[in-house]
PDB file of C-alpha atoms in Angstrom:
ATOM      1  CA  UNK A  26      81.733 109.669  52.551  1.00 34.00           C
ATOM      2  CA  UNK A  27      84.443 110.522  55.271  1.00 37.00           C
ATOM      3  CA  UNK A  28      85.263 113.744  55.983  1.00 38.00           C
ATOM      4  CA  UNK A  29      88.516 114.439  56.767  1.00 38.00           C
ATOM      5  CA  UNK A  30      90.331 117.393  58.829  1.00 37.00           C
ATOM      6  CA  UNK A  31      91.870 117.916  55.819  1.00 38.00           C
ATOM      7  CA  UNK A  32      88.715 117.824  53.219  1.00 38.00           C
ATOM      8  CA  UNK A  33      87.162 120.320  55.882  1.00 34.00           C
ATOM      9  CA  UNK A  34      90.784 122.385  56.044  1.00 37.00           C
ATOM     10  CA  UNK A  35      90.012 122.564  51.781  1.00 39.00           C
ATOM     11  CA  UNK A  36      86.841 123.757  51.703  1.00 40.00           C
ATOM     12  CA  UNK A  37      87.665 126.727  54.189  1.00 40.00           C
ATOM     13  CA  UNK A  38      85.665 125.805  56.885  1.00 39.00           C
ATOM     14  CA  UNK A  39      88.095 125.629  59.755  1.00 38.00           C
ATOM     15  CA  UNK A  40      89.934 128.157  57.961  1.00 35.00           C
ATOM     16  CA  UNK A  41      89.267 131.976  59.114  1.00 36.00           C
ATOM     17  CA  UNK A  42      91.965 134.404  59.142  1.00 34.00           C
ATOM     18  CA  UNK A  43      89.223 137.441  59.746  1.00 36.00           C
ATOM     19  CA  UNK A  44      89.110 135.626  63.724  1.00 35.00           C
ATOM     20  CA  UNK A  45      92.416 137.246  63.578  1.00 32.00           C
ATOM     21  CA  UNK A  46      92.172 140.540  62.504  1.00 33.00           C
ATOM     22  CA  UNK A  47      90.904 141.812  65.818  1.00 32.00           C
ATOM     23  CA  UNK A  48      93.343 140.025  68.160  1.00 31.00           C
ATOM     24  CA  UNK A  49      95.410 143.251  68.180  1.00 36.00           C
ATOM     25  CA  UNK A  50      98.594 141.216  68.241  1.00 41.00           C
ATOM     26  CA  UNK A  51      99.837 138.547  70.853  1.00 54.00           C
ATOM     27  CA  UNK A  52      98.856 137.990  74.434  1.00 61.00           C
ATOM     28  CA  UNK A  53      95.715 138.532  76.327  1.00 70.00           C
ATOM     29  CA  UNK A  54      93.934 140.046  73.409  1.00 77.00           C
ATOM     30  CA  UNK A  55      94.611 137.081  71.299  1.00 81.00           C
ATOM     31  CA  UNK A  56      93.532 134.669  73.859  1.00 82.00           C
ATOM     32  CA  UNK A  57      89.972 135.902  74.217  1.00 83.00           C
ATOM     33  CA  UNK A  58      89.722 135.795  70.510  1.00 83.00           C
ATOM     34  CA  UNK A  59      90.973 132.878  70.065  1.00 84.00           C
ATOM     35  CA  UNK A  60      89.883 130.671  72.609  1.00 83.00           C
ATOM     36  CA  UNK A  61      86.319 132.766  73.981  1.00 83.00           C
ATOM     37  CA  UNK A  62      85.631 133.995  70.573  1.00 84.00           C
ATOM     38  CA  UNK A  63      85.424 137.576  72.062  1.00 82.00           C
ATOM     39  CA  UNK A  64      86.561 141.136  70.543  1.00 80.00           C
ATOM     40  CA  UNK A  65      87.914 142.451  74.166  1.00 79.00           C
ATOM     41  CA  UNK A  66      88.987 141.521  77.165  1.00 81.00           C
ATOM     42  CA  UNK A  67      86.269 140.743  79.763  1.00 84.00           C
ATOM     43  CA  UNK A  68      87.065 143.594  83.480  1.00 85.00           C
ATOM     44  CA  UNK A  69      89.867 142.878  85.997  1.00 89.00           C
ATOM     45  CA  UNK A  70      86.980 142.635  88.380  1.00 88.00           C
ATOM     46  CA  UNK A  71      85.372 139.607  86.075  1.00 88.00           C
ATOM     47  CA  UNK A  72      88.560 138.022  85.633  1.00 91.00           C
ATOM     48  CA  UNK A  73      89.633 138.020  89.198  1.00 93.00           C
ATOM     49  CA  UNK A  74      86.793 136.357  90.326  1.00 91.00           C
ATOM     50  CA  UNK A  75      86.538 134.350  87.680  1.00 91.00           C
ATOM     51  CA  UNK A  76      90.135 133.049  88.214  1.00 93.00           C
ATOM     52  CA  UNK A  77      89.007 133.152  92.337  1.00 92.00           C
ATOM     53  CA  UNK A  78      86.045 130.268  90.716  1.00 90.00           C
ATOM     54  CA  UNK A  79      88.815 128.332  89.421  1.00 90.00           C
ATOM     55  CA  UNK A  80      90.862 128.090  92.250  1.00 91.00           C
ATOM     56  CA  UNK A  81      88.018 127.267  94.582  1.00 89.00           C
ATOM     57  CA  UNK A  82      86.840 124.402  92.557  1.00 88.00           C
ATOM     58  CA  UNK A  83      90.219 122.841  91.766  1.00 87.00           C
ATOM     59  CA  UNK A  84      91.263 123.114  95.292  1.00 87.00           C
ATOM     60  CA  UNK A  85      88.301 121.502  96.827  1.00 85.00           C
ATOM     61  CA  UNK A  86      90.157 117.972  97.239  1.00 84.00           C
ATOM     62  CA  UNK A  87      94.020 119.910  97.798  1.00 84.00           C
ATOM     63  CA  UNK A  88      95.840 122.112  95.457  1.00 88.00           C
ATOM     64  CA  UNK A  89      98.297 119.825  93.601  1.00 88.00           C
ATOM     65  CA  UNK A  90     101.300 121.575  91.965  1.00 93.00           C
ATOM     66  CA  UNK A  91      99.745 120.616  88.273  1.00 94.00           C
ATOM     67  CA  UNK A  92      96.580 122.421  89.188  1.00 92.00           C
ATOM     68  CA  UNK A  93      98.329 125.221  90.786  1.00 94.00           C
ATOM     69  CA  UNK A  94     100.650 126.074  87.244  1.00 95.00           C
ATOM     70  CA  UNK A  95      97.229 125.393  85.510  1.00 94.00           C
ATOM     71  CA  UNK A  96      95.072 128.097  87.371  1.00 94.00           C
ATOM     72  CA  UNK A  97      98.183 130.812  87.157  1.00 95.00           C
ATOM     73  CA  UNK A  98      99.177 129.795  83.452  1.00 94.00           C
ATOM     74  CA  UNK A  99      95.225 130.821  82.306  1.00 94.00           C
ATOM     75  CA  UNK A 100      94.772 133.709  84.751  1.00 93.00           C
ATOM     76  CA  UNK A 101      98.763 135.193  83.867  1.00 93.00           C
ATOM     77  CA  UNK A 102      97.885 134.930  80.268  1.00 91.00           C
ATOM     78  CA  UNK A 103      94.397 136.439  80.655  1.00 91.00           C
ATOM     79  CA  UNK A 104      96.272 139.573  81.775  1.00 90.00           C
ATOM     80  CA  UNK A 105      96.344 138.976  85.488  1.00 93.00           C
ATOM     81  CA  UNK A 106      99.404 139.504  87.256  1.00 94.00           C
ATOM     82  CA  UNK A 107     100.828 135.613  88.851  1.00 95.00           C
ATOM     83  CA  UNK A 108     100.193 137.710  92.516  1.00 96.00           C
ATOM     84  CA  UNK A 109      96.699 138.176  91.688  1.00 94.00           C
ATOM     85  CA  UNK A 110      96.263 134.456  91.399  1.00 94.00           C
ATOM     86  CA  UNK A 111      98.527 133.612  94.453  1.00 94.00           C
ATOM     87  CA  UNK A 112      95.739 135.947  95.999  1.00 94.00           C
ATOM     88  CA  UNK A 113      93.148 133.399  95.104  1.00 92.00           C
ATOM     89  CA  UNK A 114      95.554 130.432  96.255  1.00 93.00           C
ATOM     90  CA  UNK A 115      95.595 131.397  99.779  1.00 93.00           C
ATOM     91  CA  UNK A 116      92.057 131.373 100.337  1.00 91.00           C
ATOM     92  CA  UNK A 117      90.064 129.537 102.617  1.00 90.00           C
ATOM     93  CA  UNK A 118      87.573 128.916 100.271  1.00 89.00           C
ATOM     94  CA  UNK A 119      84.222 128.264 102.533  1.00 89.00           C
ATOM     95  CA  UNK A 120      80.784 127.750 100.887  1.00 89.00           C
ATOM     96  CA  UNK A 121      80.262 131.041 101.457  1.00 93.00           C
ATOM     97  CA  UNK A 122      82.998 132.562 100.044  1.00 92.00           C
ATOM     98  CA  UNK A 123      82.589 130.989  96.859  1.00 91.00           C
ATOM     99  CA  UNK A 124      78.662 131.882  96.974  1.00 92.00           C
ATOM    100  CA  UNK A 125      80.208 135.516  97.304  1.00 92.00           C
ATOM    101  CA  UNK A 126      82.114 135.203  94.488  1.00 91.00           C
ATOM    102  CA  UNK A 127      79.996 133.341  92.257  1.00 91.00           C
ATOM    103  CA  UNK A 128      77.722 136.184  93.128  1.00 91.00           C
ATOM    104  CA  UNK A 129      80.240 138.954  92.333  1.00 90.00           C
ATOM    105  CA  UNK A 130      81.248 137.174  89.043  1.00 89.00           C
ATOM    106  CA  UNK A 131      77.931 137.084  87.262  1.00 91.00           C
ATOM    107  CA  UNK A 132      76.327 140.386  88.220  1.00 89.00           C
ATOM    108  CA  UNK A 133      79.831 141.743  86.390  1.00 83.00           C
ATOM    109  CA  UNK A 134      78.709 139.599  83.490  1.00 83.00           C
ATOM    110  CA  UNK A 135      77.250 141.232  79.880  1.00 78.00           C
ATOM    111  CA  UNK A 136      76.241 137.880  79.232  1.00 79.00           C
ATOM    112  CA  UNK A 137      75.980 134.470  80.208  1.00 85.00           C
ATOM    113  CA  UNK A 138      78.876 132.860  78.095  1.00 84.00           C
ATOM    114  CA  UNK A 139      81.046 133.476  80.645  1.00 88.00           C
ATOM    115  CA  UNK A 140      79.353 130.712  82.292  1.00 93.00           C
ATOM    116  CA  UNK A 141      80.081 128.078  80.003  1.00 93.00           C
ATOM    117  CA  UNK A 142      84.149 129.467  79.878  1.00 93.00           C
ATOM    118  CA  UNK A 143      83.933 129.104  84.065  1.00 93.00           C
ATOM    119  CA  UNK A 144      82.311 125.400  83.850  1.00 95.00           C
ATOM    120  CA  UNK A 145      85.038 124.560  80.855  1.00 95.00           C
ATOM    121  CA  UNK A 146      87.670 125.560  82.281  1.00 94.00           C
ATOM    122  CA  UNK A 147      87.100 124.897  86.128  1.00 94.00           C
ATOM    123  CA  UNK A 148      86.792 121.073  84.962  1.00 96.00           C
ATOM    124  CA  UNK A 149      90.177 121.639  82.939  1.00 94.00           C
ATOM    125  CA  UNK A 150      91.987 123.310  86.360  1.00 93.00           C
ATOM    126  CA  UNK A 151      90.621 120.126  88.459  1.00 92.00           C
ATOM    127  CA  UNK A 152      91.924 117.432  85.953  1.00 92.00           C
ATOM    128  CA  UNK A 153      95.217 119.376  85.354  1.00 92.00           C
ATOM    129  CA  UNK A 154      96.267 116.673  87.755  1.00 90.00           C
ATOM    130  CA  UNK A 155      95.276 114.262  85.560  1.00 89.00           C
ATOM    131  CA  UNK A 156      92.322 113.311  87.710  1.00 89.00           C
ATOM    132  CA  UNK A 157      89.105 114.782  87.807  1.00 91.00           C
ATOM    133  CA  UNK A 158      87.898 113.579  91.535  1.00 90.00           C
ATOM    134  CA  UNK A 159      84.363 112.911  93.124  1.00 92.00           C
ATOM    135  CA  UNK A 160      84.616 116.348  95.080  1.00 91.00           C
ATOM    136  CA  UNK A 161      86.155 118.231  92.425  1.00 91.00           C
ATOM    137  CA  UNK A 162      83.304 117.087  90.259  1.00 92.00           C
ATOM    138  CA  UNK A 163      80.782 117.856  92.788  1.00 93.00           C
ATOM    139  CA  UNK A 164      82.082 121.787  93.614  1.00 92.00           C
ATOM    140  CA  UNK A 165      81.742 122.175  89.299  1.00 94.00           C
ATOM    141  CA  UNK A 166      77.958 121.013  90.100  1.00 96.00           C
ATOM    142  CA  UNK A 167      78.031 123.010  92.914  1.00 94.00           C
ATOM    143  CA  UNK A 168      79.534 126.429  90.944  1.00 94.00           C
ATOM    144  CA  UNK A 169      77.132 125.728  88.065  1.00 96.00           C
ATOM    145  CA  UNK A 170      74.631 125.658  90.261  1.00 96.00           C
ATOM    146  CA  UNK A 171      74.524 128.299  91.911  1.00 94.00           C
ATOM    147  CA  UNK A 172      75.393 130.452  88.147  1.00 94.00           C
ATOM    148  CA  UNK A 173      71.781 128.813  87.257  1.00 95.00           C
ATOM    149  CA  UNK A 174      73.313 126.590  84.704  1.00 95.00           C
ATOM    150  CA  UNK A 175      71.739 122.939  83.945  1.00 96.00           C
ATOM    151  CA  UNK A 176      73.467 120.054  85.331  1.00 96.00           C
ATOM    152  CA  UNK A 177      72.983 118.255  82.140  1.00 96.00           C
ATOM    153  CA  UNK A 178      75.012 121.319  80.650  1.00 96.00           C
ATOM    154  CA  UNK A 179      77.832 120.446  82.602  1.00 97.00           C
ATOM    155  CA  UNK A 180      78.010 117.247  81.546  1.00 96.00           C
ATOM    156  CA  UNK A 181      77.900 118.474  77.615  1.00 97.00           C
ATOM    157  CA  UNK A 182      81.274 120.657  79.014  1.00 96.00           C
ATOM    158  CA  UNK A 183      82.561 117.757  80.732  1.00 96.00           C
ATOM    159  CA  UNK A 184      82.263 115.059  77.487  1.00 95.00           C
ATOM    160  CA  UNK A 185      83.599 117.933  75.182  1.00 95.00           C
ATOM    161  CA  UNK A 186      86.500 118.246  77.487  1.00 94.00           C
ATOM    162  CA  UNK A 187      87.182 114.596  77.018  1.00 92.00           C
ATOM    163  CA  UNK A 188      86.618 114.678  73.336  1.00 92.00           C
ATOM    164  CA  UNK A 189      89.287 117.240  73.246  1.00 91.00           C
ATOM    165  CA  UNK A 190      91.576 115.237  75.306  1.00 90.00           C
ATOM    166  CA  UNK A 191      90.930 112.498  73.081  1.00 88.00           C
ATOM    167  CA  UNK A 192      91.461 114.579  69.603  1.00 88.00           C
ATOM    168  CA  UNK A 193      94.654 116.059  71.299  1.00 88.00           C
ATOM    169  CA  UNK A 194      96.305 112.988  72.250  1.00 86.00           C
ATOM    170  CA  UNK A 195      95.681 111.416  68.685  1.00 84.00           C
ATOM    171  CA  UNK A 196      96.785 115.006  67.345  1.00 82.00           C
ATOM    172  CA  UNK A 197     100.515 114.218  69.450  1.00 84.00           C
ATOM    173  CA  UNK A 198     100.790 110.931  67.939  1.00 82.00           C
ATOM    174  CA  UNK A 199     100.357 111.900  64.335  1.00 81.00           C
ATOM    175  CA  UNK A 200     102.686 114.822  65.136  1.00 83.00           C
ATOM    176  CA  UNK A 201     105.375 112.891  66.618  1.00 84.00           C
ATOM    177  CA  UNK A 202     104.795 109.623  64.107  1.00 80.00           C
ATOM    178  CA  UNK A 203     104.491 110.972  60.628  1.00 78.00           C
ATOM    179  CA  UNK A 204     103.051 107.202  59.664  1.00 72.00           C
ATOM    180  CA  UNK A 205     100.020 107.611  62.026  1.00 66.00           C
ATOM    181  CA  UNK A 206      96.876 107.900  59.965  1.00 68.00           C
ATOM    182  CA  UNK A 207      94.744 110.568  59.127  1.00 70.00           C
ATOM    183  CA  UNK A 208      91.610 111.796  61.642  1.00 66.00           C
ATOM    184  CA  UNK A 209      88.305 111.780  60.476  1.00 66.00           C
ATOM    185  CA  UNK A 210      85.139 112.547  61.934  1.00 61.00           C
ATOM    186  CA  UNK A 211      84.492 109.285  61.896  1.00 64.00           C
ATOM    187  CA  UNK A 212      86.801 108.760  64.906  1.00 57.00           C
ATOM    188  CA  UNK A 213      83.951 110.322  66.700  1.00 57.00           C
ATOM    189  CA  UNK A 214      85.685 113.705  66.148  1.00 50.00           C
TER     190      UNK A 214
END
């Protein structure tokens, strides 16, 4: 049997309005519910250098103007002020330095989720530009690395952030053509 977005939207299952009752209203607050699944905001120190991981692995091959409005967009709506990231942007960003802050950022960390948020969306900040390069691929590795996280983990994150791709692009199509049909899992969704 094939089940549909909708059949699953029925039942309840994608369905939770309790994720919401703890946003406390728009902005940051909703983000990390919504997209981390968290109840509160991670530290300013966490999310600077988490943001700092971001802009170090997207700007490994150049800084193009599509990664740049990616990196502020996420770290503006985290709560960080657009400086704070231009802080980040202005880096030399040596080996070293990002050991450093790779460092910094996960002995400020409750838990290791975090991790999988910073592999996520350091591979969405390097193919903001529409292309995920050899060396931007190889400083995620690198990052992930030196987090302790599994190579073959990073390649789970990177095929999810194609399968989202994917869904999204179909989800555009049936938005802007009401005739386009339905998505099922079967779509490999």
């Amino acid at each position: 049997m094939l089940t549909t977005v909708r059949n699953v939207l029925k039942r309840g299952a994608l369905v939770n309005t309790k994720r919401f009752a703890t946003a406390g209203g728009p902005g940051p607050s909703f983000l990390f519910k919504e997209r981390y699944n968290m109840d509160t905001a991670p530290s300013r120190s966490v999310l600077l250098n988490y943001n700092a991981a971001l802009v170090a692995a997207a700007a490994c091959d150049g800084m193009d103007a599509r990664e740049e409005a990616y990196v502020i967009g996420l770290g503006v709506s985290q709560g960080l002020s657009e400086q704070d990231i231009r802080v980040a942007l202005t880096q030399d960003w040596t080996d070293e330095k990002i050991e450093a802050t790779i460092r910094a950022f996960c002995s400020s960390l409750q838990d290791d989720s975090w991790k999988g948020y910073l592999i996520y969306d350091a591979i969405r900040a390097c193919s903001a530009d529409l292309f995920y390069s050899p060396e931007e691929h190889a400083k995620v590795r690198k990052i992930a690395a030196m987090m302790g996280v599994e190579d073959d983990h990073v390649v789970r994150i990177e095929k999810l952030v194609v399968l989202q791709d994917q869904l999204m692009a179909k989800g555009v199509r049936m938005m802007k053509n009401l005739k386009e049909p339905e998505i099922t899992w079967d779509d490999g969704f």
